[in-house]
Short mmCIF file of C-alpha atoms in Angstrom, two decimals:
data_model
loop_
_atom_site.label_atom_id
_atom_site.label_comp_id
_atom_site.label_asym_id
_atom_site.label_seq_id
_atom_site.Cartn_x
_atom_site.Cartn_y
_atom_site.Cartn_z
CA MET A 1 43.44 58.07 -38.04
CA ASN A 2 40.63 57.04 -40.32
CA ARG A 3 42.04 54.92 -43.25
CA PRO A 4 38.85 52.76 -44.55
CA LEU A 5 41.03 51.20 -47.59
CA PRO A 6 42.10 48.11 -45.17
CA LEU A 7 38.47 48.00 -43.59
CA THR A 8 36.90 47.90 -46.98
CA LEU A 9 39.41 45.46 -48.52
CA LEU A 10 38.59 43.00 -45.11
CA LEU A 11 34.55 43.70 -45.70
CA LEU A 12 34.82 42.79 -49.29
CA VAL A 13 36.85 39.29 -48.26
CA THR A 14 34.32 38.63 -45.69
CA GLY A 15 31.53 39.09 -47.85
CA GLY A 16 33.13 36.98 -50.31
CA LEU A 17 34.03 34.43 -47.87
CA VAL A 18 30.32 34.23 -46.84
CA LEU A 19 29.05 34.08 -50.08
CA GLY A 20 31.39 30.97 -51.06
CA LEU A 21 30.29 29.26 -47.95
CA CYS A 22 27.01 29.60 -48.48
CA VAL A 23 27.16 28.30 -52.24
CA VAL A 24 29.06 25.27 -51.03
CA ASN A 25 27.05 24.37 -47.93
CA PRO A 26 24.07 21.94 -49.35
CA ASN A 27 21.71 23.75 -47.18
CA HIS A 28 23.18 27.59 -47.95
CA PHE A 29 23.32 27.55 -44.20
CA THR A 30 19.87 27.46 -43.33
CA THR A 31 18.01 25.36 -40.75
CA VAL A 32 14.46 24.82 -39.72
CA ASP A 33 14.32 28.42 -37.97
CA SER A 34 15.47 29.98 -41.30
CA GLY A 35 12.44 28.61 -43.03
CA TYR A 36 10.05 30.64 -40.64
CA TYR A 37 12.12 33.76 -41.50
CA LEU A 38 12.18 33.13 -44.94
CA GLN A 39 8.55 32.37 -45.16
CA SER A 40 7.24 35.32 -43.20
CA ALA A 41 9.58 37.60 -45.43
CA THR A 42 7.78 36.24 -48.61
CA ASN A 43 4.37 36.86 -47.47
CA LEU A 44 5.41 40.43 -46.79
CA LEU A 45 6.68 40.82 -50.29
CA ASN A 46 3.27 39.07 -51.11
CA GLY A 47 1.14 41.56 -49.09
CA GLN A 48 -0.07 38.95 -47.06
CA GLY A 49 1.29 40.39 -43.68
CA TYR A 50 3.63 38.89 -41.14
CA VAL A 51 2.10 35.39 -41.22
CA ILE A 52 3.28 31.59 -41.48
CA ARG A 53 0.92 28.65 -42.22
CA GLY A 54 -0.55 26.74 -39.36
CA ASN A 55 -3.29 24.53 -39.46
CA GLY A 56 -3.76 24.94 -43.20
CA GLN A 57 -4.31 28.71 -43.10
CA PRO A 58 -2.22 31.93 -42.61
CA VAL A 59 -1.54 32.64 -39.05
CA TRP A 60 0.31 35.43 -37.43
CA ASN A 61 3.93 34.48 -36.81
CA GLY A 62 4.46 35.07 -32.70
CA ILE A 63 7.29 32.32 -32.38
CA PHE A 64 9.81 35.40 -33.95
CA PRO A 65 9.45 38.73 -33.76
CA ILE A 66 8.96 40.39 -36.89
CA GLY A 67 12.45 42.50 -37.13
CA TYR A 68 14.69 40.34 -39.12
CA SER A 69 12.14 39.08 -41.67
CA VAL A 70 11.32 42.82 -42.44
CA LEU A 71 14.63 43.39 -42.90
CA ILE A 72 14.86 40.48 -45.49
CA ALA A 73 11.84 41.52 -47.14
CA LEU A 74 13.06 44.75 -47.56
CA SER A 75 16.35 43.95 -48.93
CA SER A 76 14.53 41.33 -51.38
CA PHE A 77 12.40 44.24 -52.53
CA LEU A 78 15.48 46.72 -53.26
CA THR A 79 17.73 44.18 -54.84
CA ASN A 80 14.99 41.88 -56.53
CA ILE A 81 17.07 38.76 -55.27
CA SER A 82 15.04 36.13 -53.62
CA VAL A 83 14.85 35.97 -49.85
CA LEU A 84 17.16 33.27 -49.15
CA TRP A 85 20.11 35.52 -50.75
CA ALA A 86 18.54 38.75 -49.32
CA SER A 87 19.09 37.10 -46.06
CA LYS A 88 23.03 36.69 -46.42
CA LEU A 89 22.88 40.25 -47.97
CA VAL A 90 21.22 41.88 -44.66
CA ASN A 91 23.87 39.74 -42.61
CA VAL A 92 26.70 41.35 -44.45
CA LEU A 93 25.27 44.69 -44.79
CA ALA A 94 24.88 44.88 -40.86
CA VAL A 95 28.46 43.95 -40.44
CA SER A 96 29.70 46.43 -42.87
CA LEU A 97 27.63 49.36 -41.76
CA SER A 98 28.85 48.71 -37.95
CA ALA A 99 32.26 48.53 -39.31
CA ILE A 100 31.92 52.17 -40.86
CA ALA A 101 30.10 53.23 -37.47
CA TRP A 102 32.99 52.10 -35.38
CA LEU A 103 35.55 53.35 -37.77
CA TYR A 104 34.78 57.21 -37.30
CA ARG A 105 34.20 55.96 -33.33
CA ILE A 106 37.61 54.52 -32.37
CA GLY A 107 39.57 54.74 -35.94
CA THR A 108 40.92 52.07 -38.56
CA THR A 109 43.22 49.95 -36.32
CA ARG A 110 40.94 49.74 -33.53
CA THR A 111 37.81 48.67 -35.76
CA LEU A 112 39.86 46.22 -37.44
CA TRP A 113 40.68 44.46 -34.05
CA LEU A 114 37.16 44.52 -33.01
CA LEU A 115 35.64 43.41 -36.19
CA SER A 116 37.97 40.41 -36.30
CA VAL A 117 35.61 38.65 -33.87
CA TRP A 118 33.50 37.92 -37.04
CA TRP A 119 36.56 35.86 -38.81
CA LEU A 120 36.18 33.14 -35.83
CA GLY A 121 34.60 30.27 -37.24
CA GLY A 122 31.67 30.37 -35.05
CA PHE A 123 30.65 33.91 -35.88
CA LEU A 124 31.89 33.32 -39.69
CA LYS A 125 29.17 30.65 -39.30
CA ILE A 126 26.55 32.80 -37.69
CA LEU A 127 27.44 35.35 -40.25
CA ALA A 128 26.64 32.98 -43.53
CA SER A 129 23.41 31.43 -41.76
CA THR A 130 19.66 32.82 -42.08
CA TRP A 131 19.71 33.55 -38.44
CA SER A 132 18.95 37.02 -36.62
CA GLU A 133 22.02 36.38 -34.60
CA THR A 134 24.17 38.38 -36.90
CA VAL A 135 22.04 41.54 -36.56
CA PHE A 136 21.16 41.05 -33.07
CA LEU A 137 25.02 41.24 -32.18
CA VAL A 138 25.47 44.09 -34.28
CA VAL A 139 22.67 45.94 -32.72
CA LEU A 140 23.73 44.62 -29.58
CA ALA A 141 27.50 46.07 -29.72
CA GLU A 142 25.63 49.52 -30.93
CA TRP A 143 23.53 49.42 -27.76
CA VAL A 144 26.25 49.28 -25.53
CA TRP A 145 28.17 52.27 -27.64
CA CYS A 146 24.66 53.79 -26.87
CA LEU A 147 24.95 53.20 -23.05
CA PHE A 148 28.52 54.52 -23.00
CA ARG A 149 27.62 57.80 -24.34
CA PHE A 150 24.01 58.37 -22.44
CA LEU A 151 25.73 57.62 -19.02
CA PRO A 152 27.72 60.38 -18.98
CA GLU A 153 25.40 62.79 -20.79
CA PRO A 154 21.96 61.65 -20.29
CA THR A 155 20.32 64.23 -22.69
CA ARG A 156 17.13 63.66 -24.35
CA TRP A 157 18.83 62.44 -27.53
CA HIS A 158 20.75 60.03 -26.15
CA THR A 159 17.92 58.55 -24.08
CA ALA A 160 15.69 58.40 -27.17
CA ARG A 161 18.49 56.69 -29.17
CA LEU A 162 19.22 54.09 -26.18
CA VAL A 163 15.21 53.16 -25.98
CA LEU A 164 15.29 52.82 -29.82
CA VAL A 165 18.09 50.44 -30.05
CA SER A 166 16.70 48.51 -27.00
CA CYS A 167 13.35 48.07 -28.58
CA ALA A 168 15.63 47.04 -32.07
CA LEU A 169 16.92 44.44 -30.23
CA PHE A 170 13.82 43.00 -28.82
CA LEU A 171 12.25 43.23 -32.43
CA LEU A 172 15.15 40.96 -33.46
CA ARG A 173 14.58 38.67 -30.57
CA TYR A 174 12.76 38.29 -27.70
CA VAL A 175 15.37 37.59 -25.27
CA GLY A 176 16.94 41.27 -26.61
CA GLY A 177 14.48 42.35 -23.90
CA TYR A 178 17.22 41.47 -21.12
CA VAL A 179 19.13 44.85 -21.97
CA VAL A 180 16.08 46.52 -19.33
CA ILE A 181 17.55 44.35 -16.74
CA ILE A 182 21.03 46.32 -16.93
CA THR A 183 19.53 49.75 -17.07
CA LEU A 184 17.43 49.00 -14.02
CA LEU A 185 20.32 47.38 -12.34
CA LEU A 186 22.34 50.67 -13.21
CA ALA A 187 19.72 52.78 -11.89
CA GLY A 188 19.47 50.77 -8.77
CA LEU A 189 23.03 50.60 -8.19
CA ASN A 190 23.43 54.26 -9.09
CA TRP A 191 20.97 55.29 -6.14
CA LEU A 192 22.53 52.61 -3.63
CA ASN A 193 26.35 53.97 -4.31
CA ARG A 194 26.86 56.26 -7.44
CA GLN A 195 30.53 56.57 -6.27
CA ARG A 196 31.60 52.82 -5.83
CA LEU A 197 29.68 52.44 -9.35
CA GLU A 198 31.42 54.72 -11.32
CA ARG A 199 34.85 53.75 -10.10
CA THR A 200 34.21 50.23 -11.11
CA ILE A 201 32.65 51.38 -14.50
CA ARG A 202 35.34 53.43 -14.61
CA LEU A 203 32.87 56.30 -16.06
CA SER A 204 31.33 59.44 -14.29
CA PHE A 205 27.63 59.42 -14.72
CA GLY A 206 26.06 62.92 -15.60
CA GLN A 207 23.86 64.62 -13.52
CA GLY A 208 20.09 63.28 -13.66
CA THR A 209 21.43 59.92 -14.75
CA LEU A 210 19.19 58.20 -12.40
CA VAL A 211 16.04 59.56 -13.44
CA TRP A 212 16.81 59.07 -16.96
CA LEU A 213 17.53 55.67 -16.33
CA LEU A 214 14.38 54.57 -14.95
CA ILE A 215 12.49 56.86 -17.84
CA CYS A 216 14.36 54.90 -20.26
CA SER A 217 13.33 51.63 -19.00
CA LEU A 218 9.90 52.12 -18.40
CA ALA A 219 9.48 53.55 -21.93
CA THR A 220 11.42 50.21 -23.16
CA LEU A 221 8.84 48.15 -21.06
CA THR A 222 5.83 49.97 -22.60
CA GLY A 223 7.26 49.02 -26.20
CA PHE A 224 7.61 45.30 -25.44
CA ARG A 225 4.31 45.14 -23.58
CA ALA A 226 2.37 46.76 -26.66
CA TYR A 227 4.43 43.78 -28.78
CA PHE A 228 3.04 41.16 -26.43
CA TYR A 229 -0.12 42.67 -26.79
CA LEU A 230 -0.56 42.57 -30.53
CA ASN A 231 1.26 38.82 -30.37
CA ASN A 232 -1.70 37.98 -28.09
CA GLN A 233 -4.45 39.77 -30.09
CA LEU A 234 -3.26 38.13 -33.22
CA SER A 235 -2.22 34.50 -32.52
CA GLY A 236 -3.78 33.93 -29.13
CA SER A 237 -0.64 33.85 -27.17
CA PRO A 238 1.84 36.64 -26.30
CA PHE A 239 4.79 34.65 -26.77
CA GLY A 240 3.46 32.81 -30.10
CA GLY A 241 3.07 29.27 -27.92
CA GLU A 242 4.00 27.60 -24.78
CA ARG A 243 7.24 28.50 -23.58
CA PHE A 244 7.26 28.02 -20.07
CA LEU A 245 7.49 23.84 -19.32
CA ALA A 246 8.96 21.93 -16.62
CA THR A 247 12.74 21.08 -17.31
CA GLU A 248 15.30 19.17 -16.16
CA PRO A 249 16.21 18.26 -12.72
CA ALA A 250 18.90 20.91 -11.09
CA PRO A 251 21.91 18.38 -11.60
CA VAL A 252 21.32 17.57 -15.13
CA LEU A 253 20.73 21.74 -15.94
CA ALA A 254 24.08 22.19 -13.99
CA HIS A 255 25.79 19.89 -16.42
CA LEU A 256 24.17 21.21 -19.46
CA PHE A 257 25.31 24.82 -18.07
CA GLY A 258 29.02 23.73 -17.54
CA GLN A 259 29.25 21.95 -20.97
CA SER A 260 27.60 25.18 -22.83
CA LEU A 261 30.40 27.26 -20.60
CA LEU A 262 32.95 24.74 -21.70
CA ASN A 263 32.17 24.91 -25.34
CA GLU A 264 32.51 28.91 -25.29
CA LEU A 265 36.10 28.39 -24.10
CA LEU A 266 36.43 26.21 -27.25
CA LEU A 267 37.04 29.10 -29.80
CA ILE A 268 38.43 26.84 -32.61
CA ARG A 269 35.94 23.71 -32.29
CA HIS A 270 32.86 23.16 -30.09
CA PHE A 271 31.73 19.76 -28.96
CA THR A 272 28.59 18.57 -30.70
CA PRO A 273 26.10 16.08 -29.21
CA ASN A 274 26.24 12.77 -31.12
CA GLN A 275 29.19 13.98 -33.02
CA PRO A 276 32.31 12.97 -33.63
CA THR A 277 34.90 14.68 -31.59
CA GLY A 278 38.26 14.12 -33.03
CA LEU A 279 38.14 17.57 -34.83
CA THR A 280 37.35 18.96 -31.28
CA TRP A 281 40.20 17.25 -29.28
CA PHE A 282 42.44 18.81 -32.13
CA GLY A 283 41.25 22.01 -32.08
CA ALA A 284 41.77 21.97 -28.08
CA GLY A 285 45.15 20.90 -28.36
CA ILE A 286 46.00 23.80 -30.79
CA GLN A 287 44.29 26.38 -28.91
CA ALA A 288 46.39 25.14 -25.60
CA PHE A 289 49.15 25.39 -27.84
CA LEU A 290 48.53 29.15 -28.50
CA PHE A 291 47.85 29.95 -25.27
CA VAL A 292 50.87 28.42 -24.05
CA GLY A 293 52.88 30.39 -26.46
CA MET A 294 51.01 33.55 -25.68
CA SER A 295 51.72 33.16 -21.93
CA ILE A 296 55.71 32.81 -22.80
CA ARG A 297 55.46 35.80 -24.98
CA TRP A 298 53.96 37.50 -22.00
CA ARG A 299 56.21 36.88 -19.39
CA ARG A 300 59.35 37.77 -21.48
CA HIS A 301 57.94 41.05 -22.34
CA THR A 302 58.26 42.92 -18.91
CA PRO A 303 57.58 46.46 -20.73
CA ILE A 304 54.20 45.20 -22.04
CA GLN A 305 53.63 44.05 -18.60
CA GLU A 306 54.50 47.20 -17.33
CA SER A 307 52.36 49.23 -19.96
CA ALA A 308 49.32 47.22 -19.93
CA PRO A 309 46.57 49.52 -19.99
CA PRO A 310 43.64 49.28 -17.73
CA LEU A 311 40.18 48.00 -19.03
CA SER A 312 38.34 51.06 -20.21
CA ALA A 313 34.56 52.16 -19.59
CA LEU A 314 33.60 50.64 -23.01
CA SER A 315 35.15 47.42 -22.17
CA ARG A 316 33.87 47.51 -18.67
CA LEU A 317 30.17 47.70 -20.45
CA PHE A 318 30.43 45.12 -22.87
CA ILE A 319 31.63 42.87 -19.96
CA LEU A 320 28.59 44.02 -17.89
CA THR A 321 26.48 43.24 -21.03
CA GLY A 322 27.73 39.96 -21.55
CA ILE A 323 27.29 38.49 -18.05
CA THR A 324 23.79 39.77 -17.44
CA TYR A 325 22.80 37.94 -20.75
CA LEU A 326 24.65 34.71 -19.38
CA VAL A 327 22.83 34.88 -16.19
CA VAL A 328 19.31 35.62 -17.90
CA LEU A 329 19.87 33.13 -20.23
CA PHE A 330 20.86 30.12 -17.76
CA ALA A 331 17.97 31.45 -15.64
CA LEU A 332 15.40 31.29 -18.62
CA ARG A 333 16.62 28.07 -19.35
CA THR A 334 15.45 26.60 -15.49
CA VAL A 335 11.93 27.70 -16.67
CA SER A 336 11.65 26.73 -20.14
CA PRO A 337 13.38 23.64 -21.80
CA PHE A 338 14.54 25.28 -25.44
CA SER A 339 17.42 23.48 -26.96
CA GLY A 340 20.81 24.39 -25.69
CA PRO A 341 22.58 26.51 -24.70
CA ASN A 342 24.02 26.04 -27.97
CA LEU A 343 26.31 28.25 -30.27
CA ARG A 344 23.44 30.27 -31.25
CA LEU A 345 22.34 31.39 -28.21
CA MET A 346 25.83 31.44 -26.30
CA ALA A 347 27.01 33.93 -29.01
CA PRO A 348 25.73 36.94 -27.29
CA ALA A 349 27.61 36.66 -23.99
CA THR A 350 30.90 35.01 -25.81
CA PHE A 351 30.74 38.04 -28.39
CA CYS A 352 30.38 41.08 -25.85
CA LEU A 353 33.33 39.23 -24.03
CA LEU A 354 35.78 38.75 -26.76
CA SER A 355 34.53 42.46 -27.89
CA ALA A 356 36.05 43.70 -24.48
CA THR A 357 39.04 41.92 -24.97
CA LEU A 358 39.67 42.90 -28.35
CA LEU A 359 39.13 46.72 -27.81
CA TRP A 360 41.33 46.22 -24.37
CA VAL A 361 44.42 44.64 -26.74
CA SER A 362 43.97 47.42 -29.56
CA THR A 363 44.18 50.44 -27.16
CA SER A 364 47.78 49.39 -26.95
CA HIS A 365 50.68 49.12 -29.35
CA TYR A 366 52.98 46.69 -27.73
CA LEU A 367 50.02 44.66 -26.86
CA ARG A 368 49.03 44.41 -30.23
CA ARG A 369 52.36 43.48 -31.50
CA LEU A 370 52.12 40.53 -28.88
CA VAL A 371 49.16 39.28 -29.34
CA ARG A 372 48.60 39.86 -33.15
CA PRO A 373 50.46 36.26 -34.17
CA VAL A 374 48.76 34.19 -31.88
CA TRP A 375 44.93 35.99 -32.78
CA ILE A 376 45.60 35.36 -36.15
CA GLY A 377 46.45 31.62 -35.76
CA LEU A 378 43.31 31.03 -33.97
CA LEU A 379 41.23 32.57 -36.58
CA LEU A 380 42.37 30.49 -39.01
CA CYS A 381 42.44 27.41 -37.24
CA SER A 382 38.77 28.23 -35.95
CA TRP A 383 37.74 27.62 -39.61
CA LEU A 384 37.54 23.74 -38.32
CA GLN A 385 34.32 25.16 -36.62
CA LEU A 386 32.52 25.14 -40.21
CA LEU A 387 33.23 21.47 -41.18
CA PRO A 388 31.80 19.66 -41.27
CA GLN A 389 27.78 20.32 -41.28
CA ALA A 390 25.12 18.12 -41.33
CA ASP A 391 22.83 17.64 -44.41
CA MET A 392 18.98 18.81 -43.21
CA SER A 393 17.83 19.19 -46.91
CA ARG A 394 14.84 16.90 -46.58
CA LYS A 395 13.86 18.57 -43.17
CA LEU A 396 14.47 22.14 -44.96
CA ASN A 397 12.40 21.17 -47.73
CA ARG A 398 9.15 20.67 -45.94
CA ILE A 399 9.36 24.31 -44.89
CA LEU A 400 10.75 25.93 -48.49
CA PRO A 401 11.30 24.41 -51.70
CA PHE A 402 15.01 25.53 -52.47
CA GLY A 403 14.23 24.95 -56.10
CA GLU A 404 12.05 27.90 -56.64
CA GLU A 405 13.05 31.59 -56.58
CA ARG A 406 10.88 32.18 -53.58
CA PRO A 407 9.40 29.96 -50.93
CA SER A 408 5.75 29.14 -51.12
CA PRO A 409 3.65 30.33 -48.03
CA ALA A 410 2.01 27.08 -48.12
CA SER A 411 5.13 25.02 -47.67
CA THR A 412 5.51 25.48 -43.80
CA PRO A 413 4.50 22.33 -41.64
CA ASP A 414 1.24 23.02 -39.70
CA SER A 415 3.29 23.37 -36.39
CA SER A 416 3.56 25.46 -33.12
CA PRO A 417 6.80 25.18 -31.61
CA GLY A 418 6.60 24.76 -27.96
CA GLN A 419 10.13 26.13 -26.99
CA LEU A 420 11.85 29.31 -26.94
CA ARG A 421 13.75 30.05 -30.28
CA ASP A 422 14.15 33.67 -30.24
#
């Protein structure tokens, strides 16, 4: 049953919370990368194109794909607000439109559970920040839904929609191109043992799925290649700069990956390099207490154990998408020394795995009743993730002056990042 009122109220509260966080935070939840997005959006509004300042003159912004800056510029143009606040509006609207779409797909109750992931402290921080990750995660969830609809019924419309959403992911973050690996993987497994794949995913594939998966993959790769060609023509580099360099030795990388995975298990408070760990240990203690309480409640409710539903096909596709992203991210980190993997970079994997879990919980009345108090407690405690945030005003002022309504294109330093950012 669709009851839009509870979801509407939750979205209004979420929007108000994001606005309050951005007002209180001294940097308005922006980072150095945010400056590049905002400056590119400003230049688009001024009719100068998708450019930033480099070597004293406007140059094509190949560092980040064009998608997020275009959305900011469009939002600023339509509302006549500064690009900074337009970026916050883009993020909130993305989550809101996603909520409306899922409302009509799975109903109010399950949508509330699915969207509650955005109330975790880490994801609230992403939602409040001027980063492309919020829109990327929303579109990634949409991509999983499109794949879910495509596999049993590979029509031309479903194929075209999957290709378009795949390209949208790439235009938000270059790493979004990894979804082609999933479609090619499914095509290969479909060819090797279709019956076993269907049993694993719990979804019957339609006639011609293999052919349409290959068509979808090739069409998407063609779009990626066209954008990289455009980058190369306008900036002299297909990736917006040198990205593939020597990285740390294998033991150091293994430690880094293990630390990143551990951080993602800590939903209340992450470990941050060179920062005090008191709140992290406090949050870990609370999380352990909540999980122990959850385990005790589970063992005491035998009917819930007996009636627990299996993972649905949609949840399984979310898990496949999240794990594949994790493998691709770690593989890229071995050949490109980008920072992290940190909260931003790990978010898609965590988002997909949590979404799969919440979809599973939401299918059973007994599970919802069992998990609800623990999940609410975890959500509220996870707001420790928001405090404190380092003041980066001096760094940011080199990129955009917050005192002006819109940042000047001339305010960006002449620099070309040599690491994979988006």
